[in-house]
Amino acid sequence: MAAHQGRGEAPHLRDGGHPAPSAGPGPGGEAGVPGAHGGPGGSGGTAARGEEKVPSDTSAKVLFQLPLPKVDDTTTVSGSWLTDKVYAKSGVAEIVGYDPDKGTKLWTIKLPGPVCQATRRVTPDDRTAIVFEPAMPTKDKRSHGCSQVAALDLDAGKRLWTRTVKSGDEAINLDNVTIGGSTVAVGSTSGGGAFDLAGGRALWTPKPGDTCYDAGYAGGDKLVAMRKCGDYGNQQLHIQNIDPKSGKVLSEYKMAAGVEYASVVSTNPLVVAADVGDSAKGRGISDIFSIDNKTGALRNRISVPADRYAAKCDGITRIEGCSGLVVGNDRAYIATAEHDGSKGSFRDTNEVVAFDLGSGKQTGQRADAGEGYTITPLRMDGGNIIAYKEPPYDKGGQIVSIDGASFKETKLLENPSDQAVHDAESSFSTDYAEILYHDGHLFMSQVYASDWSGSSERYLAIAFGTA
């Protein structure tokens, strides 16, 4: 994997730019992290207190809308982040920072080509990372390859450094990017590389002649590699907990033969999702694997069939690309599939249910979306679950906090119900859109821009806020 260098401590990370709580992680794990890195709290522990407070008035208004860029072809605009000072969003060959309340531009980072991938991870000093093309597409060359990786300072609006990963003399195309500890790691079918976040120093690159390769990484306060070994069509996945400074393997779990792709839902505790037996109906997840970080031993395998649960993962290139599933309190919280509502109602609904990662069994906890709503867990907030409720046709969407112990739901925000706002909100799919919530602010954004010719107006991003 890499030349083994010195080991170092990994600072606590935040996901999606949500400010970390002042209290320590506690039993709730990595508090405030969507995508959820829950700690070893155990099913009997007391959940860590969340930082999100209930506004005096939960009724929200539209703070601002960002127009969808005009493009000739579908273009990736992946990446959105939220700090105490800025809401940042990828555009076409640029990252723009906005005032979180007013939507006024604070800064623009120009890029030579489109953004390909972006990590949702944000360090305590508000740095993140992206992968982008070295030039804009042309009629003769639709893509110049996703070969450039860069670190960004979100508060200052600066590109800190730009690097490539080479195989011989050629820069390789990169499929994904993340931050684990103080390391920026990028993966691809040609192998993975890593750089020190502070200065861009290379920590490891693909080894010539290596029969295994790092297809991608998952970050947080730990770094996990998705390593593939063997011939194409007969590959085995190795889930490796590695040292972020050196790439040294600390523990390893080998997936069963025949599982070609997997996604990392959480690095601490280590939770992996995979489609076993191609049974997930295109959703990329049929089973959850709970793995011991220290030993690499399988704690439990949990079946979450696609006809009963609504989680979706993209382990082909986006190793951390899961929605509808978060981890905290040593439990997995997953949205159920939509089903008929109460008797006589034509409105569908669903729930969030919990699985104990130690026993592999449901805990009996259940949070109902409500008639006509569809609930999706977004992230953990201490020991609580932050979830988004997609609305029925005559209501606005909601953000709720679900108590990790009692499963009591508390409404934090409710969007306007008028038709124009409802149509704009509904254009953001929970399977694909980037949804960030913190401190009475909800931001929803697209990951693709296309030549839209529909009847309703579409936006790159929309921001809602309570009083």
CSV table of C-alpha atoms in Angstrom, one decimal:
chain,number,residue,atom,x,y,z
A,1,MET,CA,0.0,0.0,0.0
A,2,ALA,CA,2.7,2.5,1.0
A,3,ALA,CA,6.0,3.2,2.4
A,4,HIS,CA,5.5,3.1,6.2
A,5,GLN,CA,6.3,6.4,7.8
A,6,GLY,CA,5.7,7.8,11.3
A,7,ARG,CA,2.3,7.5,13.0
A,8,GLY,CA,0.4,10.5,14.3
A,9,GLU,CA,-2.7,11.4,16.1
A,10,ALA,CA,-5.9,12.0,14.0
A,11,PRO,CA,-7.9,15.1,15.0
A,12,HIS,CA,-11.7,14.9,15.3
A,13,LEU,CA,-13.4,15.6,12.0
A,14,ARG,CA,-16.8,17.0,11.1
A,15,ASP,CA,-19.0,15.8,8.2
A,16,GLY,CA,-20.7,18.2,5.8
A,17,GLY,CA,-19.4,21.2,7.6
A,18,HIS,CA,-21.6,20.9,10.7
A,19,PRO,CA,-19.8,22.5,13.7
A,20,ALA,CA,-18.7,19.9,16.2
A,21,PRO,CA,-20.2,20.1,19.7
A,22,SER,CA,-18.1,21.4,22.5
A,23,ALA,CA,-18.7,18.2,24.6
A,24,GLY,CA,-16.7,15.1,23.8
A,25,PRO,CA,-18.1,12.3,21.7
A,26,GLY,CA,-19.2,10.2,24.6
A,27,PRO,CA,-21.2,7.1,24.0
A,28,GLY,CA,-22.9,8.7,21.0
A,29,GLY,CA,-19.6,8.5,19.1
A,30,GLU,CA,-18.4,11.1,16.8
A,31,ALA,CA,-21.1,13.6,17.6
A,32,GLY,CA,-22.5,15.9,15.0
A,33,VAL,CA,-21.4,13.8,12.1
A,34,PRO,CA,-23.9,12.9,9.3
A,35,GLY,CA,-23.2,9.5,7.8
A,36,ALA,CA,-22.5,8.8,11.3
A,37,HIS,CA,-19.5,7.6,13.0
A,38,GLY,CA,-21.0,6.4,16.3
A,39,GLY,CA,-18.7,5.3,19.0
A,40,PRO,CA,-18.8,2.1,21.1
A,41,GLY,CA,-21.6,3.2,23.3
A,42,GLY,CA,-23.4,-0.1,23.5
A,43,SER,CA,-27.1,-0.6,23.5
A,44,GLY,CA,-27.3,0.1,27.2
A,45,GLY,CA,-25.3,3.3,27.3
A,46,THR,CA,-26.7,6.8,27.8
A,47,ALA,CA,-26.7,8.8,24.5
A,48,ALA,CA,-24.4,11.9,24.3
A,49,ARG,CA,-26.3,15.1,24.3
A,50,GLY,CA,-26.9,16.7,21.0
A,51,GLU,CA,-26.1,20.4,20.2
A,52,GLU,CA,-29.1,21.2,18.0
A,53,LYS,CA,-31.6,23.4,19.9
A,54,VAL,CA,-35.3,23.9,19.2
A,55,PRO,CA,-35.9,27.4,17.8
A,56,SER,CA,-38.5,29.6,19.5
A,57,ASP,CA,-40.4,29.4,16.2
A,58,THR,CA,-39.8,26.3,14.0
A,59,SER,CA,-41.5,27.9,11.0
A,60,ALA,CA,-38.9,28.5,8.3
A,61,LYS,CA,-38.7,30.9,5.3
A,62,VAL,CA,-36.7,30.8,2.1
A,63,LEU,CA,-33.4,32.6,2.8
A,64,PHE,CA,-32.1,32.4,-0.7
A,65,GLN,CA,-32.0,30.3,-3.9
A,66,LEU,CA,-29.0,29.7,-6.2
A,67,PRO,CA,-29.9,29.4,-9.9
A,68,LEU,CA,-28.9,26.2,-11.7
A,69,PRO,CA,-26.0,27.0,-14.0
A,70,LYS,CA,-26.7,26.9,-17.7
A,71,VAL,CA,-24.8,24.0,-19.3
A,72,ASP,CA,-24.9,22.2,-22.7
A,73,ASP,CA,-24.5,18.8,-21.1
A,74,THR,CA,-24.9,17.2,-17.7
A,75,THR,CA,-22.1,18.6,-15.5
A,76,THR,CA,-21.1,17.5,-12.0
A,77,VAL,CA,-21.5,20.2,-9.3
A,78,SER,CA,-20.8,17.9,-6.4
A,79,GLY,CA,-19.9,19.4,-3.0
A,80,SER,CA,-21.5,21.6,-0.4
A,81,TRP,CA,-20.2,22.5,3.1
A,82,LEU,CA,-21.3,24.6,6.0
A,83,THR,CA,-19.1,26.3,8.6
A,84,ASP,CA,-19.8,28.9,11.2
A,85,LYS,CA,-19.0,31.6,8.6
A,86,VAL,CA,-19.9,30.3,5.2
A,87,TYR,CA,-22.1,28.0,3.1
A,88,ALA,CA,-20.0,26.8,0.2
A,89,LYS,CA,-21.3,25.1,-3.0
A,90,SER,CA,-19.7,23.8,-6.1
A,91,GLY,CA,-20.7,25.4,-9.4
A,92,VAL,CA,-19.3,24.8,-12.9
A,93,ALA,CA,-15.5,24.8,-12.5
A,94,GLU,CA,-15.7,26.9,-9.3
A,95,ILE,CA,-16.5,26.8,-5.6
A,96,VAL,CA,-18.5,29.7,-4.3
A,97,GLY,CA,-18.8,30.8,-0.6
A,98,TYR,CA,-22.1,32.4,0.4
A,99,ASP,CA,-23.3,34.2,3.6
A,100,PRO,CA,-25.5,31.5,5.2
A,101,ASP,CA,-28.3,33.9,6.0
A,102,LYS,CA,-28.3,36.3,3.1
A,103,GLY,CA,-26.9,34.3,0.2
A,104,THR,CA,-24.5,37.0,-0.8
A,105,LYS,CA,-21.2,35.9,-2.4
A,106,LEU,CA,-18.3,36.0,0.0
A,107,TRP,CA,-15.6,34.5,-2.2
A,108,THR,CA,-15.1,32.4,-5.4
A,109,ILE,CA,-12.4,29.7,-6.0
A,110,LYS,CA,-12.0,29.4,-9.8
A,111,LEU,CA,-11.0,26.0,-11.2
A,112,PRO,CA,-9.6,25.1,-14.7
A,113,GLY,CA,-12.2,22.3,-15.1
A,114,PRO,CA,-15.4,20.8,-13.5
A,115,VAL,CA,-15.5,19.3,-10.0
A,116,CYS,CA,-15.6,15.5,-10.2
A,117,GLN,CA,-15.9,14.5,-6.6
A,118,ALA,CA,-16.0,16.3,-3.2
A,119,THR,CA,-15.6,14.9,0.3
A,120,ARG,CA,-18.3,16.0,2.8
A,121,ARG,CA,-15.6,16.0,5.5
A,122,VAL,CA,-14.6,19.3,7.1
A,123,THR,CA,-11.7,19.6,9.6
A,124,PRO,CA,-12.0,21.6,12.8
A,125,ASP,CA,-10.2,24.5,11.0
A,126,ASP,CA,-12.7,24.3,8.1
A,127,ARG,CA,-10.7,22.6,5.4
A,128,THR,CA,-11.9,20.1,2.9
A,129,ALA,CA,-10.9,18.5,-0.4
A,130,ILE,CA,-12.1,18.0,-4.0
A,131,VAL,CA,-11.1,16.2,-7.2
A,132,PHE,CA,-11.5,18.1,-10.5
A,133,GLU,CA,-10.5,18.1,-14.2
A,134,PRO,CA,-7.5,20.0,-15.4
A,135,ALA,CA,-9.4,21.7,-18.2
A,136,MET,CA,-13.0,22.3,-19.5
A,137,PRO,CA,-14.7,19.8,-21.8
A,138,THR,CA,-14.6,20.6,-25.5
A,139,LYS,CA,-16.5,19.2,-28.5
A,140,ASP,CA,-13.5,17.2,-29.4
A,141,LYS,CA,-12.7,16.1,-25.9
A,142,ARG,CA,-15.7,15.6,-23.5
A,143,SER,CA,-13.5,14.8,-20.5
A,144,HIS,CA,-9.9,15.6,-19.6
A,145,GLY,CA,-9.9,13.1,-16.7
A,146,CYS,CA,-10.4,13.6,-13.0
A,147,SER,CA,-6.7,13.8,-12.2
A,148,GLN,CA,-6.4,16.8,-9.9
A,149,VAL,CA,-6.9,16.7,-6.1
A,150,ALA,CA,-6.9,19.9,-4.1
A,151,ALA,CA,-7.4,21.0,-0.5
A,152,LEU,CA,-9.6,24.1,0.2
A,153,ASP,CA,-9.8,26.6,3.1
A,154,LEU,CA,-13.5,27.2,3.3
A,155,ASP,CA,-13.4,30.3,5.6
A,156,ALA,CA,-10.7,32.1,3.6
A,157,GLY,CA,-12.0,30.9,0.2
A,158,LYS,CA,-8.6,29.6,-1.0
A,159,ARG,CA,-7.2,26.6,-2.8
A,160,LEU,CA,-4.3,25.5,-0.5
A,161,TRP,CA,-2.6,23.1,-2.8
A,162,THR,CA,-3.2,20.9,-5.9
A,163,ARG,CA,-1.6,17.5,-6.5
A,164,THR,CA,-1.9,14.4,-8.9
A,165,VAL,CA,-1.3,10.7,-8.3
A,166,LYS,CA,0.8,9.1,-11.0
A,167,SER,CA,1.3,5.6,-12.3
A,168,GLY,CA,4.7,5.9,-13.9
A,169,ASP,CA,4.7,9.3,-15.7
A,170,GLU,CA,0.9,9.4,-16.2
A,171,ALA,CA,-1.6,11.1,-13.9
A,172,ILE,CA,-4.3,8.7,-13.0
A,173,ASN,CA,-8.1,9.4,-13.0
A,174,LEU,CA,-9.4,9.6,-9.4
A,175,ASP,CA,-12.8,8.2,-8.4
A,176,ASN,CA,-13.2,9.5,-4.9
A,177,VAL,CA,-11.7,11.6,-2.1
A,178,THR,CA,-12.0,11.8,1.6
A,179,ILE,CA,-10.2,13.1,4.7
A,180,GLY,CA,-9.2,10.7,7.5
A,181,GLY,CA,-7.4,12.4,10.4
A,182,SER,CA,-5.2,15.0,8.8
A,183,THR,CA,-4.8,13.0,5.6
A,184,VAL,CA,-6.4,13.6,2.2
A,185,ALA,CA,-6.9,10.2,0.5
A,186,VAL,CA,-8.0,9.5,-3.1
A,187,GLY,CA,-8.8,6.1,-4.7
A,188,SER,CA,-9.2,4.7,-8.2
A,189,THR,CA,-9.0,1.6,-10.3
A,190,SER,CA,-5.3,2.3,-10.7
A,191,GLY,CA,-4.7,2.5,-7.0
A,192,GLY,CA,-4.9,5.1,-4.2
A,193,GLY,CA,-2.8,7.9,-2.9
A,194,ALA,CA,-2.7,10.1,0.1
A,195,PHE,CA,-1.4,13.6,1.0
A,196,ASP,CA,-0.8,15.5,4.2
A,197,LEU,CA,-3.7,18.0,4.5
A,198,ALA,CA,-1.5,20.8,5.9
A,199,GLY,CA,1.0,21.1,3.0
A,200,GLY,CA,0.1,18.5,0.4
A,201,ARG,CA,3.1,16.2,1.0
A,202,ALA,CA,2.7,12.8,-0.6
A,203,LEU,CA,2.2,10.1,2.0
A,204,TRP,CA,1.8,7.1,-0.4
A,205,THR,CA,1.1,6.4,-4.0
A,206,PRO,CA,0.3,3.2,-5.9
A,207,LYS,CA,3.1,0.6,-6.0
A,208,PRO,CA,4.3,-0.5,-9.5
A,209,GLY,CA,3.4,-4.2,-10.1
A,210,ASP,CA,1.0,-4.4,-7.1
A,211,THR,CA,-1.7,-7.0,-7.7
A,212,CYS,CA,-4.0,-5.2,-5.2
A,213,TYR,CA,-5.2,-1.6,-5.4
A,214,ASP,CA,-7.0,0.8,-3.1
A,215,ALA,CA,-10.3,1.5,-4.9
A,216,GLY,CA,-11.2,4.2,-2.4
A,217,TYR,CA,-11.2,5.3,1.2
A,218,ALA,CA,-13.6,6.4,4.0
A,219,GLY,CA,-12.6,9.0,6.5
A,220,GLY,CA,-13.5,10.6,9.8
A,221,ASP,CA,-11.4,10.3,12.8
A,222,LYS,CA,-10.1,7.0,11.3
A,223,LEU,CA,-9.2,6.1,7.7
A,224,VAL,CA,-10.5,2.9,6.1
A,225,ALA,CA,-9.3,1.5,2.7
A,226,MET,CA,-11.5,-0.5,0.3
A,227,ARG,CA,-8.7,-2.6,-1.2
A,228,LYS,CA,-9.4,-5.0,-4.2
A,229,CYS,CA,-7.2,-8.0,-4.9
A,230,GLY,CA,-7.3,-10.6,-7.7
A,231,ASP,CA,-8.3,-10.7,-11.3
A,232,TYR,CA,-11.2,-8.6,-12.7
A,233,GLY,CA,-14.4,-10.6,-12.3
A,234,ASN,CA,-12.9,-12.6,-9.5
A,235,GLN,CA,-11.8,-9.9,-7.1
A,236,GLN,CA,-12.0,-10.0,-3.3
A,237,LEU,CA,-12.6,-6.9,-1.2
A,238,HIS,CA,-10.4,-6.2,1.8
A,239,ILE,CA,-11.8,-3.7,4.3
A,240,GLN,CA,-8.7,-2.2,6.0
A,241,ASN,CA,-8.5,0.0,9.0
A,242,ILE,CA,-5.2,1.9,8.2
A,243,ASP,CA,-3.0,4.4,9.8
A,244,PRO,CA,-3.7,7.8,8.2
A,245,LYS,CA,-0.1,8.9,8.3
A,246,SER,CA,1.6,5.8,6.8
A,247,GLY,CA,-1.1,3.6,5.3
A,248,LYS,CA,0.0,0.8,7.6
A,249,VAL,CA,-2.8,-1.8,7.9
A,250,LEU,CA,-4.1,-1.9,11.5
A,251,SER,CA,-6.8,-4.5,11.0
A,252,GLU,CA,-8.5,-6.2,8.1
A,253,TYR,CA,-11.8,-7.9,7.2
A,254,LYS,CA,-12.1,-9.8,3.9
A,255,MET,CA,-15.5,-9.8,2.3
A,256,ALA,CA,-16.9,-13.0,0.9
A,257,ALA,CA,-16.1,-13.9,-2.7
A,258,GLY,CA,-18.6,-12.6,-5.2
A,259,VAL,CA,-19.2,-9.2,-3.4
A,260,GLU,CA,-17.7,-6.8,-6.0
A,261,TYR,CA,-18.5,-3.5,-4.4
A,262,ALA,CA,-19.1,-2.2,-0.9
A,263,SER,CA,-19.6,1.2,0.9
A,264,VAL,CA,-18.4,2.3,4.3
A,265,VAL,CA,-21.2,3.8,6.3
A,266,SER,CA,-19.1,4.5,9.4
A,267,THR,CA,-15.4,4.2,10.2
A,268,ASN,CA,-15.8,4.2,14.0
A,269,PRO,CA,-17.5,1.8,14.7
A,270,LEU,CA,-16.7,0.2,11.4
A,271,VAL,CA,-19.9,-0.5,9.4
A,272,VAL,CA,-19.9,-1.6,5.8
A,273,ALA,CA,-22.9,-1.9,3.4
A,274,ALA,CA,-22.9,-4.3,0.4
A,275,ASP,CA,-25.2,-5.8,-2.2
A,276,VAL,CA,-24.8,-9.6,-1.6
A,277,GLY,CA,-26.0,-11.7,-4.5
A,278,ASP,CA,-27.1,-8.8,-6.6
A,279,SER,CA,-30.4,-8.7,-4.7
A,280,ALA,CA,-30.6,-5.0,-3.9
A,281,LYS,CA,-32.5,-3.9,-7.0
A,282,GLY,CA,-30.0,-1.2,-7.9
A,283,ARG,CA,-29.9,0.3,-4.4
A,284,GLY,CA,-26.4,-1.1,-3.7
A,285,ILE,CA,-27.2,-2.5,-0.2
A,286,SER,CA,-28.8,-5.7,0.9
A,287,ASP,CA,-26.7,-6.3,4.1
A,288,ILE,CA,-24.8,-4.4,6.7
A,289,PHE,CA,-21.6,-5.7,8.1
A,290,SER,CA,-20.6,-4.6,11.6
A,291,ILE,CA,-16.8,-5.1,12.0
A,292,ASP,CA,-14.5,-4.8,15.0
A,293,ASN,CA,-12.0,-1.9,14.3
A,294,LYS,CA,-9.2,-3.3,16.3
A,295,THR,CA,-9.3,-7.0,15.2
A,296,GLY,CA,-11.1,-6.9,11.9
A,297,ALA,CA,-13.4,-9.6,13.2
A,298,LEU,CA,-17.1,-9.6,12.0
A,299,ARG,CA,-19.3,-8.6,14.9
A,300,ASN,CA,-22.6,-9.2,13.0
A,301,ARG,CA,-24.2,-9.2,9.6
A,302,ILE,CA,-27.6,-7.6,9.3
A,303,SER,CA,-30.0,-8.2,6.4
A,304,VAL,CA,-31.7,-5.1,5.1
A,305,PRO,CA,-33.5,-6.2,1.9
A,306,ALA,CA,-34.4,-3.6,-0.6
A,307,ASP,CA,-38.1,-4.4,-0.5
A,308,ARG,CA,-38.2,-3.5,3.2
A,309,TYR,CA,-35.6,-0.7,3.6
A,310,ALA,CA,-34.9,2.5,1.7
A,311,ALA,CA,-31.2,3.0,2.1
A,312,LYS,CA,-29.2,3.5,-1.0
A,313,CYS,CA,-25.4,3.1,-1.5
A,314,ASP,CA,-23.0,3.7,-4.4
A,315,GLY,CA,-20.0,1.6,-3.7
A,316,ILE,CA,-18.8,1.4,-7.3
A,317,THR,CA,-16.8,4.7,-7.1
A,318,ARG,CA,-18.3,6.6,-4.1
A,319,ILE,CA,-17.1,4.6,-1.2
A,320,GLU,CA,-18.9,6.8,1.3
A,321,GLY,CA,-22.0,7.3,-0.9
A,322,CYS,CA,-24.8,6.0,1.3
A,323,SER,CA,-28.1,7.7,2.1
A,324,GLY,CA,-31.0,6.7,4.3
A,325,LEU,CA,-28.7,5.1,6.9
A,326,VAL,CA,-26.6,6.5,9.8
A,327,VAL,CA,-24.7,5.0,12.7
A,328,GLY,CA,-24.5,6.1,16.3
A,329,ASN,CA,-24.9,4.7,19.8
A,330,ASP,CA,-23.5,1.4,18.5
A,331,ARG,CA,-26.6,1.2,16.4
A,332,ALA,CA,-27.6,1.5,12.7
A,333,TYR,CA,-30.6,3.7,12.0
A,334,ILE,CA,-32.2,3.0,8.7
A,335,ALA,CA,-35.3,4.3,6.8
A,336,THR,CA,-37.9,1.7,5.9
A,337,ALA,CA,-39.4,1.4,2.4
A,338,GLU,CA,-42.5,3.5,1.7
A,339,HIS,CA,-45.8,1.8,2.3
A,340,ASP,CA,-49.5,2.6,2.6
A,341,GLY,CA,-50.5,4.9,5.4
A,342,SER,CA,-53.5,4.6,7.7
A,343,LYS,CA,-56.6,2.7,6.5
A,344,GLY,CA,-58.5,4.7,3.9
A,345,SER,CA,-55.6,7.0,3.2
A,346,PHE,CA,-54.0,7.2,-0.2
A,347,ARG,CA,-50.8,8.7,1.2
A,348,ASP,CA,-47.6,6.7,1.6
A,349,THR,CA,-45.4,6.9,4.7
A,350,ASN,CA,-42.4,5.1,6.3
A,351,GLU,CA,-40.3,4.9,9.5
A,352,VAL,CA,-36.8,4.9,10.9
A,353,VAL,CA,-35.9,1.8,12.8
A,354,ALA,CA,-32.8,0.8,14.8
A,355,PHE,CA,-30.5,-2.2,14.7
A,356,ASP,CA,-28.0,-3.1,17.5
A,357,LEU,CA,-24.6,-3.5,15.9
A,358,GLY,CA,-23.5,-6.0,18.6
A,359,SER,CA,-26.5,-8.4,18.5
A,360,GLY,CA,-27.6,-7.7,14.9
A,361,LYS,CA,-31.2,-7.4,16.0
A,362,GLN,CA,-33.7,-4.7,15.9
A,363,THR,CA,-34.0,-2.7,19.1
A,364,GLY,CA,-37.8,-2.1,18.8
A,365,GLN,CA,-37.2,1.6,18.4
A,366,ARG,CA,-39.3,3.2,15.7
A,367,ALA,CA,-39.8,6.8,14.5
A,368,ASP,CA,-42.9,7.3,12.3
A,369,ALA,CA,-42.7,9.8,9.4
A,370,GLY,CA,-46.4,10.7,9.8
A,371,GLU,CA,-49.2,10.5,7.2
A,372,GLY,CA,-47.9,11.5,3.8
A,373,TYR,CA,-44.3,12.2,4.9
A,374,THR,CA,-41.2,10.1,4.1
A,375,ILE,CA,-38.4,10.3,6.7
A,376,THR,CA,-34.7,10.0,6.0
A,377,PRO,CA,-32.0,10.0,8.6
A,378,LEU,CA,-29.2,12.5,7.7
A,379,ARG,CA,-26.6,12.4,10.5
A,380,MET,CA,-26.0,12.0,14.2
A,381,ASP,CA,-26.1,14.9,16.7
A,382,GLY,CA,-24.5,13.5,19.7
A,383,GLY,CA,-26.7,10.6,20.5
A,384,ASN,CA,-29.7,12.0,18.6
A,385,ILE,CA,-30.6,11.4,15.0
A,386,ILE,CA,-31.2,14.4,12.7
A,387,ALA,CA,-33.7,13.4,10.0
A,388,TYR,CA,-35.4,15.1,7.1
A,389,LYS,CA,-39.1,14.5,6.4
A,390,GLU,CA,-40.0,14.8,2.7
A,391,PRO,CA,-43.5,16.4,2.6
A,392,PRO,CA,-46.9,15.4,1.1
A,393,TYR,CA,-48.2,17.7,-1.6
A,394,ASP,CA,-49.9,20.1,0.7
A,395,LYS,CA,-47.2,20.6,3.4
A,396,GLY,CA,-43.6,21.7,3.7
A,397,GLY,CA,-40.7,19.5,4.6
A,398,GLN,CA,-39.4,19.2,8.1
A,399,ILE,CA,-36.2,18.6,10.1
A,400,VAL,CA,-36.6,16.6,13.2
A,401,SER,CA,-34.4,15.4,16.0
A,402,ILE,CA,-35.0,11.8,17.2
A,403,ASP,CA,-33.8,11.1,20.8
A,404,GLY,CA,-31.4,8.1,20.6
A,405,ALA,CA,-32.8,6.6,23.8
A,406,SER,CA,-36.6,7.4,23.9
A,407,PHE,CA,-36.9,7.8,20.1
A,408,LYS,CA,-39.1,10.8,20.8
A,409,GLU,CA,-39.3,13.2,17.8
A,410,THR,CA,-38.8,16.9,18.2
A,411,LYS,CA,-39.5,19.3,15.3
A,412,LEU,CA,-36.6,21.7,14.6
A,413,LEU,CA,-37.7,23.3,11.3
A,414,GLU,CA,-40.8,23.3,9.0
A,415,ASN,CA,-40.7,24.7,5.5
A,416,PRO,CA,-43.5,26.8,3.8
A,417,SER,CA,-46.3,24.8,2.2
A,418,ASP,CA,-47.1,27.2,-0.7
A,419,GLN,CA,-46.8,25.6,-4.1
A,420,ALA,CA,-43.8,27.3,-5.6
A,421,VAL,CA,-41.7,26.6,-2.6
A,422,HIS,CA,-43.0,23.1,-2.3
A,423,ASP,CA,-42.1,22.4,-6.0
A,424,ALA,CA,-38.6,23.8,-5.5
A,425,GLU,CA,-38.0,21.7,-2.3
A,426,SER,CA,-39.4,18.5,-4.0
A,427,SER,CA,-36.9,18.8,-6.9
A,428,PHE,CA,-34.1,17.7,-4.5
A,429,SER,CA,-34.1,13.9,-4.2
A,430,THR,CA,-33.1,12.5,-0.8
A,431,ASP,CA,-31.3,9.7,-2.7
A,432,TYR,CA,-28.9,12.1,-4.4
A,433,ALA,CA,-29.2,15.7,-3.1
A,434,GLU,CA,-26.8,17.2,-0.6
A,435,ILE,CA,-28.9,18.1,2.5
A,436,LEU,CA,-27.2,20.0,5.4
A,437,TYR,CA,-28.8,21.2,8.6
A,438,HIS,CA,-27.4,23.1,11.5
A,439,ASP,CA,-28.7,25.8,13.9
A,440,GLY,CA,-32.1,26.4,12.3
A,441,HIS,CA,-30.6,26.5,8.8
A,442,LEU,CA,-31.4,23.9,6.1
A,443,PHE,CA,-29.5,23.8,2.8
A,444,MET,CA,-30.5,21.5,-0.1
A,445,SER,CA,-28.3,21.3,-3.3
A,446,GLN,CA,-27.9,19.4,-6.5
A,447,VAL,CA,-24.9,17.2,-7.5
A,448,TYR,CA,-25.6,17.6,-11.3
A,449,ALA,CA,-26.5,20.5,-13.5
A,450,SER,CA,-28.2,19.7,-16.8
A,451,ASP,CA,-30.0,21.4,-19.6
A,452,TRP,CA,-33.4,21.6,-17.8
A,453,SER,CA,-36.5,22.3,-19.8
A,454,GLY,CA,-39.2,21.2,-17.3
A,455,SER,CA,-42.3,23.3,-16.5
A,456,SER,CA,-41.1,24.2,-13.0
A,457,GLU,CA,-37.9,26.2,-12.2
A,458,ARG,CA,-35.0,24.2,-10.7
A,459,TYR,CA,-32.2,25.5,-8.5
A,460,LEU,CA,-28.6,24.6,-7.8
A,461,ALA,CA,-29.4,25.1,-4.1
A,462,ILE,CA,-32.1,26.4,-1.8
A,463,ALA,CA,-31.6,27.7,1.8
A,464,PHE,CA,-34.3,27.7,4.5
A,465,GLY,CA,-34.0,29.3,8.0
A,466,THR,CA,-36.1,29.8,11.1
A,467,ALA,CA,-36.4,33.2,12.7
